[in-house]
Amino acid sequence: MSIRSLLSLGLLATPLVSALPAADWKATSCSTSTSHSTSHSTSHSTSHSSSHSSTHTSTHTSAKTSAVVTTTTSSASNTAQTTTLLATATGPKGLNDYAKKAGKLYFGTAADVPGTNETTDKYYRAELANKHDWGQVTPANAMKWVFTEPEQGVFNYTEAEIFLADAASDGKLVRCHNLNWYNQLPNWLTQGTWTNETLTKVLENHVTNLVEYFGDRCYAWDVVNEAFSDSGTTGSLADNTTWRSDLWYNTIGPGYVAVAFKAAEKAVKAKKLKVKLYYNDYNIENAGAKSSAAQALVKSLKAQNIQIDGVGLQSHFIVGETPSRAAQSSNMQAFAALGVDVAITELDIRTTVPATAAEQQQQVVDYASSVGACADVDACVGVTAWDFDDAYSWIPSTFPGQGYGDLFFQPGGYNTPLVRKAAYDGCIQGLTS
Ligand SMILES: *[C@@H]1O[C@H](CO)[C@@H](O)[C@H](O)[C@H]1NC(C)=O
Ligand SMILES: *[C@@H]1O[C@H](CO)[C@@H](O)[C@H](O)[C@H]1NC(C)=O
Ligand SMILES: *[C@@H]1O[C@H](CO)[C@@H](O)[C@H](O)[C@H]1NC(C)=O
Ligand SMILES: *[C@@H]1O[C@H](CO)[C@@H](O)[C@H](O)[C@H]1NC(C)=O
């Protein structure tokens, strides 16, 4: 059920909305009229089984007090507390402005453009074009293998080019996503018969083509996505329960990750690129076996003199189960100590719908903890939301009964004005305190 129908049925608690002045976020008009009709039936469909057991209260306090954030109790219909942001006329006007002020490179978002309703929703597109909020974009689908190499050796960059053209016209950084994953693969790959040698060649060819073709239009590449299983307990790379049992692991063995990174590095060197090479995964956002495995992977690649520049912490969190700011920042520091950057790459914080007032208030705290952890760690380059509008979130279709994970929603549904949630203010709170 959509947010729209929940609202119309009166099932949604009064949403806790941003207390920021309306500012100029709606002023950007949308002039794009792409008539691209390919539909992406394959959505982001991992089954992220989160099992965070950390304490759920953000107890972070900082000496950096900020004049722009105060907390007040709201009156009238909202029973929960809300955050009031006293924005100044000349100061930062949105998430990306605040992130830059905090020393980060960007605050960004994933977007599933072209070929979806996001493409034609002019209110969604106007907010996507708001550079005060979004200084970086990640294509949610357009660069995945099923779209970029639909037939073996036949590369199709049509959708990726449309995405990149939009990003370039807005002057946004692009995190390119992704070169290797077990999901959203074309049939020729999943239904083929492969040996270690033939699949290794296929992987090298794909990585080489994409890295060389897109070049420095990508700020970063997620070279390998989600290589680790959720059932591993030791974090050791020698323990086969550490690895996700998939086409790559089962055919090539754990060395497939090095194969992908080596091919990416070779392309970077051949074309003299600056693009950063990342490993990206979920449930590696606080200490635990899976984070240990990712740290072991960084060490192993570095020991083999293979380029790895960063680790992407997906951060698909759950309201009330989000790791604390301290737990997230110390985990980031553990990666930084190995000589890599980190980034929050797919942030959303879901809950059961309708979200109660208490859950909405907790979501504000959880966004502040997550974004704040990145602000606390120099090696954290930026934060990417896994889209910003509940109307287009992957959550309800993947986790039935859950949603409300993003920073904006559309009470009127498709092609109607967006409303900022108080969670948006939580992000600013994280960046300023
Ligand atoms: C490439 O992809 C686009 C968009 O999905 C599609 O319209 C086009 O037909 C494809 N090109 C080829 C040569 O298959
Ligand atoms: C893991 O290794 C054990 C033997 O050490 C083997 O029996 C098992 O099948 C392996 N599992 C996977 C998923 O490779
Ligand atoms: C695949 O080939 C590589 C390179 O020869 C080798 O190191 C690796 O052990 C092989 N993997 C399997 C599963 O046999
Ligand atoms: C998608 O867009 C079409 C118009 O192009 C609209 O009629 C439809 O309601 C939208 N679907 C959703 C789920 O918003």
Short mmCIF file of C-alpha atoms and ligand atoms in Angstrom, two decimals:
data_model
loop_
_atom_site.label_atom_id
_atom_site.label_comp_id
_atom_site.label_asym_id
_atom_site.label_seq_id
_atom_site.Cartn_x
_atom_site.Cartn_y
_atom_site.Cartn_z
CA MET A 1 0.00 0.00 0.00
CA SER A 2 1.34 3.40 -0.87
CA ILE A 3 1.84 6.31 1.47
CA ARG A 4 -0.85 8.04 -0.53
CA SER A 5 -3.43 5.39 0.20
CA LEU A 6 -2.36 5.20 3.83
CA LEU A 7 -2.90 8.91 4.12
CA SER A 8 -6.21 8.84 2.35
CA LEU A 9 -7.33 6.03 4.62
CA GLY A 10 -6.18 8.04 7.60
CA LEU A 11 -3.78 5.27 8.60
CA LEU A 12 -0.71 7.43 8.78
CA ALA A 13 -0.03 9.24 12.01
CA THR A 14 0.30 12.99 11.55
CA PRO A 15 3.68 13.15 9.86
CA LEU A 16 6.44 14.88 11.73
CA VAL A 17 7.55 17.39 9.15
CA SER A 18 10.61 19.55 8.84
CA ALA A 19 10.57 22.73 10.83
CA LEU A 20 12.93 24.41 8.38
CA PRO A 21 11.49 27.47 6.70
CA ALA A 22 10.12 26.56 3.27
CA ALA A 23 13.23 28.20 1.74
CA ASP A 24 13.63 27.97 -1.99
CA TRP A 25 13.69 24.22 -2.44
CA LYS A 26 10.57 24.18 -4.58
CA ALA A 27 11.70 27.03 -6.79
CA THR A 28 13.75 24.97 -9.21
CA SER A 29 11.55 24.19 -12.13
CA CYS A 30 11.88 21.02 -14.08
CA SER A 31 12.57 21.49 -17.74
CA THR A 32 13.48 17.92 -18.56
CA SER A 33 11.03 15.92 -20.58
CA THR A 34 12.71 12.64 -21.31
CA SER A 35 10.36 10.39 -23.17
CA HIS A 36 12.22 7.27 -22.31
CA SER A 37 9.91 4.38 -21.86
CA THR A 38 11.98 1.43 -20.73
CA SER A 39 10.60 0.24 -17.47
CA HIS A 40 12.88 -1.10 -14.79
CA SER A 41 10.98 -4.04 -13.49
CA THR A 42 14.05 -5.19 -11.62
CA SER A 43 14.18 -3.11 -8.53
CA HIS A 44 16.87 -3.09 -5.91
CA SER A 45 15.92 -6.43 -4.48
CA THR A 46 18.41 -7.66 -1.94
CA SER A 47 17.02 -9.18 1.16
CA HIS A 48 18.93 -7.11 3.63
CA SER A 49 18.37 -8.94 6.85
CA SER A 50 19.43 -6.51 9.48
CA SER A 51 20.22 -7.85 12.87
CA HIS A 52 21.65 -4.93 14.75
CA SER A 53 21.74 -5.50 18.43
CA SER A 54 23.40 -2.26 19.40
CA THR A 55 22.01 0.20 21.86
CA HIS A 56 19.54 2.45 20.23
CA THR A 57 19.99 5.76 21.88
CA SER A 58 22.26 8.35 20.44
CA THR A 59 24.18 9.72 23.36
CA HIS A 60 26.68 11.68 21.33
CA THR A 61 27.41 15.12 22.58
CA SER A 62 29.86 17.44 21.01
CA ALA A 63 31.76 20.51 22.01
CA LYS A 64 30.90 21.99 18.62
CA THR A 65 27.68 23.68 19.59
CA SER A 66 25.81 25.31 16.78
CA ALA A 67 23.67 28.37 16.78
CA VAL A 68 21.41 27.01 14.09
CA VAL A 69 19.98 24.07 15.96
CA THR A 70 17.70 24.26 18.92
CA THR A 71 15.17 21.78 20.14
CA THR A 72 11.71 22.84 21.06
CA THR A 73 8.51 21.08 21.83
CA SER A 74 5.99 21.39 19.08
CA SER A 75 2.50 22.48 19.84
CA ALA A 76 -0.86 21.33 18.61
CA SER A 77 -1.28 18.12 16.65
CA ASN A 78 2.19 16.62 16.84
CA THR A 79 2.64 14.86 20.12
CA ALA A 80 6.32 14.27 19.49
CA GLN A 81 9.20 16.66 19.82
CA THR A 82 10.41 18.38 16.75
CA THR A 83 13.60 20.14 15.85
CA THR A 84 13.54 23.78 14.94
CA LEU A 85 16.24 25.00 12.61
CA LEU A 86 16.77 28.70 12.57
CA ALA A 87 18.29 29.01 9.13
CA THR A 88 19.91 32.30 8.25
CA ALA A 89 19.47 34.02 4.91
CA THR A 90 23.14 33.77 3.97
CA GLY A 91 23.98 30.41 5.53
CA PRO A 92 23.69 26.90 4.13
CA LYS A 93 20.33 26.15 2.54
CA GLY A 94 20.27 22.39 2.36
CA LEU A 95 21.91 19.06 3.16
CA ASN A 96 24.75 19.39 0.64
CA ASP A 97 25.55 22.91 1.82
CA TYR A 98 25.67 21.72 5.43
CA ALA A 99 27.77 18.65 4.48
CA LYS A 100 30.32 20.85 2.73
CA LYS A 101 30.41 23.20 5.69
CA ALA A 102 31.18 20.13 7.84
CA GLY A 103 34.16 19.36 5.57
CA LYS A 104 32.50 16.60 3.54
CA LEU A 105 32.64 16.39 -0.26
CA TYR A 106 28.92 15.97 -0.73
CA PHE A 107 25.49 14.97 0.51
CA GLY A 108 23.80 12.99 -2.25
CA THR A 109 21.05 10.61 -3.26
CA ALA A 110 20.37 7.62 -5.43
CA ALA A 111 17.89 8.19 -8.25
CA ASP A 112 16.24 5.69 -10.56
CA VAL A 113 16.30 7.70 -13.76
CA PRO A 114 15.52 7.19 -16.66
CA GLY A 115 12.62 4.89 -17.41
CA THR A 116 10.62 5.22 -14.20
CA ASN A 117 7.97 7.44 -12.66
CA GLU A 118 10.77 9.43 -11.03
CA THR A 119 11.70 10.59 -14.49
CA THR A 120 8.35 12.19 -15.21
CA ASP A 121 7.35 13.40 -11.72
CA LYS A 122 8.14 17.10 -11.98
CA TYR A 123 8.10 17.66 -8.21
CA TYR A 124 10.51 14.79 -7.65
CA ARG A 125 12.73 16.09 -10.46
CA ALA A 126 12.71 19.63 -9.08
CA GLU A 127 13.94 18.41 -5.71
CA LEU A 128 16.51 16.10 -7.36
CA ALA A 129 17.85 19.19 -9.16
CA ASN A 130 18.17 21.11 -5.87
CA LYS A 131 21.94 21.47 -5.49
CA HIS A 132 21.60 22.85 -1.96
CA ASP A 133 20.44 19.37 -0.96
CA TRP A 134 22.14 17.01 -3.43
CA GLY A 135 25.73 17.43 -4.56
CA GLN A 136 26.09 13.82 -5.64
CA VAL A 137 23.94 11.18 -7.30
CA THR A 138 24.09 7.39 -7.64
CA PRO A 139 22.24 5.60 -10.44
CA ALA A 140 19.96 3.15 -8.60
CA ASN A 141 19.80 0.85 -11.63
CA ALA A 142 21.15 2.33 -14.86
CA MET A 143 24.72 0.97 -14.53
CA LYS A 144 23.88 -2.51 -13.28
CA TRP A 145 25.07 -5.46 -15.33
CA VAL A 146 21.62 -6.42 -16.64
CA PHE A 147 21.39 -2.99 -18.30
CA THR A 148 25.01 -2.37 -19.29
CA GLU A 149 25.90 -5.78 -20.76
CA PRO A 150 22.53 -7.32 -21.69
CA GLU A 151 24.22 -9.71 -24.13
CA GLN A 152 27.68 -11.09 -23.68
CA GLY A 153 30.20 -8.59 -25.03
CA VAL A 154 27.45 -6.16 -26.15
CA PHE A 155 27.56 -3.06 -23.99
CA ASN A 156 24.63 -0.67 -23.79
CA TYR A 157 25.23 2.64 -22.05
CA THR A 158 22.07 4.42 -23.21
CA GLU A 159 20.40 4.65 -19.80
CA ALA A 160 23.65 5.40 -18.00
CA GLU A 161 24.35 8.24 -20.45
CA ILE A 162 20.94 9.79 -19.78
CA PHE A 163 21.61 9.60 -16.04
CA LEU A 164 25.09 11.09 -16.43
CA ALA A 165 23.85 13.90 -18.66
CA ASP A 166 21.39 14.97 -15.95
CA ALA A 167 24.10 14.80 -13.29
CA ALA A 168 26.55 16.78 -15.42
CA SER A 169 24.01 19.49 -16.20
CA ASP A 170 23.53 19.90 -12.44
CA GLY A 171 27.29 19.72 -11.74
CA LYS A 172 26.88 16.75 -9.42
CA LEU A 173 29.46 14.12 -8.47
CA VAL A 174 28.46 10.58 -9.45
CA ARG A 175 29.10 7.43 -7.47
CA CYS A 176 28.94 4.74 -10.15
CA HIS A 177 27.17 1.58 -9.03
CA ASN A 178 28.18 -1.22 -9.54
CA LEU A 179 30.66 -3.45 -11.42
CA ASN A 180 30.14 -6.77 -9.67
CA TRP A 181 27.12 -8.02 -7.73
CA TYR A 182 25.25 -11.31 -7.45
CA ASN A 183 21.92 -9.69 -8.32
CA GLN A 184 20.42 -8.00 -11.40
CA LEU A 185 22.56 -10.06 -13.73
CA PRO A 186 21.48 -10.84 -17.30
CA ASN A 187 20.17 -14.32 -18.10
CA TRP A 188 23.13 -15.15 -20.32
CA LEU A 189 25.27 -14.87 -17.21
CA THR A 190 23.03 -16.57 -14.63
CA GLN A 191 21.99 -19.36 -16.98
CA GLY A 192 25.35 -19.88 -18.66
CA THR A 193 27.76 -22.71 -18.00
CA TRP A 194 30.99 -21.30 -16.62
CA THR A 195 34.37 -22.47 -15.54
CA ASN A 196 36.68 -20.56 -13.26
CA GLU A 197 38.64 -19.41 -16.32
CA THR A 198 35.70 -18.38 -18.54
CA LEU A 199 33.86 -16.52 -15.77
CA THR A 200 37.05 -14.73 -14.72
CA LYS A 201 37.41 -13.46 -18.31
CA VAL A 202 33.77 -12.30 -18.36
CA LEU A 203 34.27 -10.39 -15.11
CA GLU A 204 37.52 -8.79 -16.27
CA ASN A 205 35.98 -7.77 -19.58
CA HIS A 206 32.93 -6.15 -17.92
CA VAL A 207 34.98 -4.24 -15.36
CA THR A 208 37.52 -3.05 -17.95
CA ASN A 209 34.85 -1.84 -20.36
CA LEU A 210 32.84 0.12 -17.82
CA VAL A 211 35.75 1.72 -15.97
CA GLU A 212 37.46 2.78 -19.21
CA TYR A 213 34.24 3.96 -20.85
CA PHE A 214 32.89 6.10 -17.99
CA GLY A 215 36.31 7.33 -16.90
CA ASP A 216 36.44 10.26 -14.53
CA ARG A 217 32.75 11.00 -15.01
CA CYS A 218 32.54 8.63 -12.04
CA TYR A 219 33.84 10.09 -8.78
CA ALA A 220 33.89 6.53 -7.44
CA TRP A 221 32.97 3.00 -8.52
CA ASP A 222 31.43 0.36 -6.30
CA VAL A 223 33.68 -2.35 -7.76
CA VAL A 224 32.28 -5.22 -5.73
CA ASN A 225 28.91 -5.10 -3.98
CA GLU A 226 27.75 -7.41 -1.17
CA ALA A 227 30.33 -10.22 -1.29
CA PHE A 228 29.77 -11.32 2.30
CA SER A 229 27.07 -13.50 3.82
CA ASP A 230 25.00 -12.66 6.86
CA SER A 231 25.65 -16.03 8.48
CA GLY A 232 29.40 -15.69 8.91
CA THR A 233 30.51 -15.61 12.52
CA THR A 234 34.29 -15.37 12.43
CA GLY A 235 34.94 -12.54 10.00
CA SER A 236 37.83 -14.57 8.63
CA LEU A 237 38.27 -14.67 4.86
CA ALA A 238 39.47 -18.27 5.20
CA ASP A 239 36.10 -19.30 6.66
CA ASN A 240 33.79 -20.16 3.78
CA THR A 241 30.69 -19.11 5.77
CA THR A 242 32.04 -15.53 5.58
CA TRP A 243 31.30 -15.41 1.87
CA ARG A 244 27.97 -15.13 0.10
CA SER A 245 27.38 -18.32 -1.83
CA ASP A 246 26.77 -16.97 -5.34
CA LEU A 247 27.82 -17.37 -8.97
CA TRP A 248 31.10 -15.51 -8.41
CA TYR A 249 32.21 -17.19 -5.21
CA ASN A 250 31.07 -20.63 -6.23
CA THR A 251 32.80 -20.53 -9.61
CA ILE A 252 35.92 -18.46 -9.03
CA GLY A 253 36.36 -18.73 -5.28
CA PRO A 254 37.10 -15.81 -2.92
CA GLY A 255 39.73 -14.54 -5.34
CA TYR A 256 37.00 -13.06 -7.58
CA VAL A 257 37.07 -9.86 -5.54
CA ALA A 258 40.77 -9.39 -6.29
CA VAL A 259 40.08 -10.19 -9.97
CA ALA A 260 37.51 -7.37 -10.13
CA PHE A 261 39.66 -4.82 -8.27
CA LYS A 262 42.76 -5.71 -10.32
CA ALA A 263 40.87 -5.21 -13.59
CA ALA A 264 39.51 -1.88 -12.31
CA GLU A 265 42.97 -0.75 -11.23
CA LYS A 266 44.43 -1.72 -14.61
CA ALA A 267 41.79 0.41 -16.38
CA VAL A 268 42.41 3.31 -13.98
CA LYS A 269 46.13 3.18 -14.78
CA ALA A 270 45.68 2.70 -18.52
CA LYS A 271 43.43 5.78 -18.73
CA LYS A 272 45.18 7.75 -15.95
CA LEU A 273 41.92 8.11 -14.04
CA LYS A 274 41.24 9.57 -10.63
CA VAL A 275 38.15 7.43 -9.97
CA LYS A 276 38.06 5.92 -6.46
CA LEU A 277 37.56 2.16 -6.18
CA TYR A 278 35.18 1.02 -3.42
CA TYR A 279 33.95 -2.15 -1.78
CA ASN A 280 30.26 -1.67 -0.81
CA ASP A 281 28.11 -3.71 1.60
CA TYR A 282 25.39 -3.60 4.28
CA ASN A 283 25.56 -4.69 7.95
CA ILE A 284 29.16 -3.50 8.06
CA GLU A 285 28.20 -0.19 9.72
CA ASN A 286 29.16 -1.23 13.23
CA ALA A 287 31.55 -3.73 14.81
CA GLY A 288 30.74 -7.38 14.10
CA ALA A 289 31.78 -10.36 12.01
CA LYS A 290 30.72 -8.79 8.72
CA SER A 291 32.58 -5.53 9.36
CA SER A 292 35.62 -7.59 10.38
CA ALA A 293 35.38 -9.49 7.08
CA ALA A 294 35.29 -6.21 5.14
CA GLN A 295 38.31 -4.96 7.08
CA ALA A 296 40.12 -8.24 6.37
CA LEU A 297 39.31 -7.78 2.68
CA VAL A 298 40.82 -4.28 2.66
CA LYS A 299 43.96 -5.63 4.35
CA SER A 300 44.16 -8.56 1.95
CA LEU A 301 43.87 -6.37 -1.17
CA LYS A 302 46.41 -3.91 0.20
CA ALA A 303 48.77 -6.80 1.06
CA GLN A 304 48.52 -7.86 -2.59
CA ASN A 305 49.23 -4.26 -3.68
CA ILE A 306 45.80 -4.01 -5.32
CA GLN A 307 44.13 -0.60 -5.36
CA ILE A 308 41.17 -0.10 -3.01
CA ASP A 309 40.33 3.48 -2.06
CA GLY A 310 37.21 3.21 -0.02
CA VAL A 311 34.52 1.18 1.71
CA GLY A 312 30.86 2.01 1.21
CA LEU A 313 28.67 1.54 4.27
CA GLN A 314 25.21 1.06 2.77
CA SER A 315 23.36 1.92 6.00
CA HIS A 316 19.89 0.51 5.31
CA PHE A 317 18.82 0.97 8.91
CA ILE A 318 15.71 0.34 11.00
CA VAL A 319 14.16 2.95 13.27
CA GLY A 320 15.15 2.16 16.86
CA GLU A 321 17.79 -0.38 15.76
CA THR A 322 20.21 2.04 14.13
CA PRO A 323 23.72 1.79 15.59
CA SER A 324 24.61 4.74 17.81
CA ARG A 325 26.68 7.64 16.52
CA ALA A 326 29.64 6.41 18.60
CA ALA A 327 29.30 2.83 17.28
CA GLN A 328 29.15 4.05 13.68
CA SER A 329 32.02 6.51 13.98
CA SER A 330 34.35 4.03 15.71
CA ASN A 331 33.60 1.48 12.97
CA MET A 332 34.41 4.13 10.35
CA GLN A 333 37.69 4.87 12.18
CA ALA A 334 38.58 1.16 12.05
CA PHE A 335 38.36 1.28 8.24
CA ALA A 336 40.15 4.64 8.08
CA ALA A 337 43.02 3.15 10.08
CA LEU A 338 43.57 0.70 7.20
CA GLY A 339 44.15 3.59 4.82
CA VAL A 340 40.81 3.82 3.01
CA ASP A 341 38.04 6.41 2.77
CA VAL A 342 34.55 5.51 3.89
CA ALA A 343 31.17 6.80 2.70
CA ILE A 344 27.58 6.24 3.74
CA THR A 345 26.30 5.02 0.39
CA GLU A 346 22.65 3.91 0.66
CA LEU A 347 21.13 5.53 3.73
CA ASP A 348 17.49 4.95 4.62
CA ILE A 349 15.87 4.22 7.97
CA ARG A 350 12.67 2.23 7.70
CA THR A 351 9.91 1.37 10.12
CA THR A 352 6.55 -0.32 10.15
CA VAL A 353 3.78 1.76 8.61
CA PRO A 354 1.90 3.65 9.73
CA ALA A 355 4.80 5.15 11.62
CA THR A 356 3.80 6.21 15.11
CA ALA A 357 4.75 9.65 16.41
CA ALA A 358 7.37 7.99 18.63
CA GLU A 359 8.86 6.11 15.66
CA GLN A 360 8.99 9.29 13.63
CA GLN A 361 10.78 11.06 16.45
CA GLN A 362 13.22 8.15 16.81
CA GLN A 363 13.87 8.34 13.07
CA VAL A 364 15.05 11.93 13.52
CA VAL A 365 17.52 10.73 16.17
CA ASP A 366 18.67 7.80 14.00
CA TYR A 367 19.31 10.03 10.97
CA ALA A 368 21.21 12.46 13.21
CA SER A 369 23.35 9.59 14.58
CA SER A 370 24.20 8.21 11.14
CA VAL A 371 24.93 11.48 9.37
CA GLY A 372 26.66 12.75 12.51
CA ALA A 373 29.02 9.75 12.54
CA CYS A 374 30.20 10.73 9.05
CA ALA A 375 30.67 14.32 10.23
CA ASP A 376 32.80 13.04 13.12
CA VAL A 377 35.25 11.06 10.94
CA ASP A 378 37.61 12.85 8.56
CA ALA A 379 37.90 9.79 6.30
CA CYS A 380 34.12 9.80 5.70
CA VAL A 381 33.77 11.67 2.43
CA GLY A 382 30.00 12.00 2.24
CA VAL A 383 26.51 10.63 2.71
CA THR A 384 24.18 9.25 0.03
CA ALA A 385 20.49 8.64 0.73
CA TRP A 386 19.05 5.60 -1.11
CA ASP A 387 16.61 7.94 -2.74
CA PHE A 388 14.91 10.73 -0.85
CA ASP A 389 11.19 10.26 -1.44
CA ASP A 390 9.09 7.51 0.13
CA ALA A 391 7.03 7.38 -3.06
CA TYR A 392 10.00 5.81 -4.87
CA SER A 393 11.62 3.84 -2.09
CA TRP A 394 12.60 0.19 -2.61
CA ILE A 395 11.53 -0.60 0.96
CA PRO A 396 7.75 -1.33 0.75
CA SER A 397 8.15 -3.89 -2.04
CA THR A 398 11.09 -5.62 -0.35
CA PHE A 399 9.85 -5.48 3.25
CA PRO A 400 6.04 -5.65 3.13
CA GLY A 401 4.46 -3.57 5.87
CA GLN A 402 7.52 -1.34 6.18
CA GLY A 403 8.36 2.04 4.73
CA TYR A 404 8.64 5.66 5.79
CA GLY A 405 12.44 5.35 5.39
CA ASP A 406 13.26 8.45 3.34
CA LEU A 407 13.63 12.17 4.01
CA PHE A 408 10.65 13.38 1.97
CA PHE A 409 7.21 12.07 1.10
CA GLN A 410 4.41 13.00 -1.25
CA PRO A 411 1.09 13.20 0.57
CA GLY A 412 -0.73 13.60 -2.74
CA GLY A 413 1.10 10.80 -4.55
CA TYR A 414 2.68 10.90 -8.00
CA ASN A 415 3.49 14.35 -9.40
CA THR A 416 2.37 16.35 -6.37
CA PRO A 417 4.43 18.51 -3.99
CA LEU A 418 6.98 16.90 -1.70
CA VAL A 419 7.03 17.43 2.05
CA ARG A 420 10.25 17.37 4.05
CA LYS A 421 10.22 15.20 7.14
CA ALA A 422 11.72 16.15 10.48
CA ALA A 423 14.30 13.45 9.65
CA TYR A 424 15.76 15.98 7.19
CA ASP A 425 16.36 18.32 10.12
CA GLY A 426 17.93 15.36 11.93
CA CYS A 427 20.55 15.11 9.16
CA ILE A 428 21.38 18.80 9.59
CA GLN A 429 21.55 18.31 13.33
CA GLY A 430 24.05 15.50 12.75
CA LEU A 431 26.17 17.73 10.51
CA THR A 432 26.17 20.68 12.90
CA SER A 433 26.55 19.17 16.37
C1 LIG B 1 20.05 -0.07 -25.35
O1 LIG B 1 19.20 0.23 -24.26
C2 LIG B 1 18.16 1.14 -24.59
C3 LIG B 1 17.47 1.52 -23.31
O2 LIG B 1 17.10 0.40 -22.57
C4 LIG B 1 17.25 0.49 -25.63
O3 LIG B 1 16.22 1.38 -25.97
C5 LIG B 1 18.07 0.16 -26.84
O4 LIG B 1 17.28 -0.55 -27.77
C6 LIG B 1 19.28 -0.67 -26.48
N1 LIG B 1 20.15 -0.78 -27.65
C7 LIG B 1 20.45 -1.92 -28.19
C8 LIG B 1 21.39 -1.85 -29.37
O5 LIG B 1 20.02 -2.98 -27.77
C1 LIG B 2 32.73 -24.97 3.24
O1 LIG B 2 33.80 -25.84 3.46
C2 LIG B 2 33.43 -27.12 3.94
C3 LIG B 2 34.66 -27.95 4.18
O2 LIG B 2 35.63 -27.22 4.86
C4 LIG B 2 32.52 -27.81 2.93
O3 LIG B 2 32.05 -29.02 3.45
C5 LIG B 2 31.34 -26.89 2.61
O4 LIG B 2 30.59 -27.46 1.56
C6 LIG B 2 31.80 -25.51 2.19
N1 LIG B 2 30.66 -24.65 2.01
C7 LIG B 2 30.57 -23.75 1.01
C8 LIG B 2 29.32 -22.91 0.98
O5 LIG B 2 31.42 -23.61 0.17
C1 LIG B 3 40.28 -20.22 -9.96
O1 LIG B 3 41.51 -19.92 -10.58
C2 LIG B 3 42.40 -19.19 -9.77
C3 LIG B 3 43.59 -18.82 -10.65
O2 LIG B 3 44.15 -19.93 -11.22
C4 LIG B 3 42.78 -20.02 -8.57
O3 LIG B 3 43.66 -19.30 -7.72
C5 LIG B 3 41.52 -20.38 -7.80
O4 LIG B 3 41.81 -21.21 -6.71
C6 LIG B 3 40.52 -21.05 -8.72
N1 LIG B 3 39.27 -21.21 -8.02
C7 LIG B 3 38.67 -22.39 -7.87
C8 LIG B 3 37.34 -22.37 -7.19
O5 LIG B 3 39.17 -23.41 -8.27
C1 LIG B 4 3.22 6.49 -12.49
O1 LIG B 4 3.03 7.47 -13.48
C2 LIG B 4 1.77 7.43 -14.13
C3 LIG B 4 1.75 8.56 -15.16
O2 LIG B 4 2.87 8.44 -16.00
C4 LIG B 4 0.65 7.62 -13.12
O3 LIG B 4 -0.58 7.52 -13.77
C5 LIG B 4 0.77 6.54 -12.06
O4 LIG B 4 -0.17 6.77 -11.05
C6 LIG B 4 2.14 6.56 -11.42
N1 LIG B 4 2.25 5.44 -10.53
C7 LIG B 4 2.58 5.57 -9.25
C8 LIG B 4 2.67 4.31 -8.47
O5 LIG B 4 2.80 6.64 -8.72
#
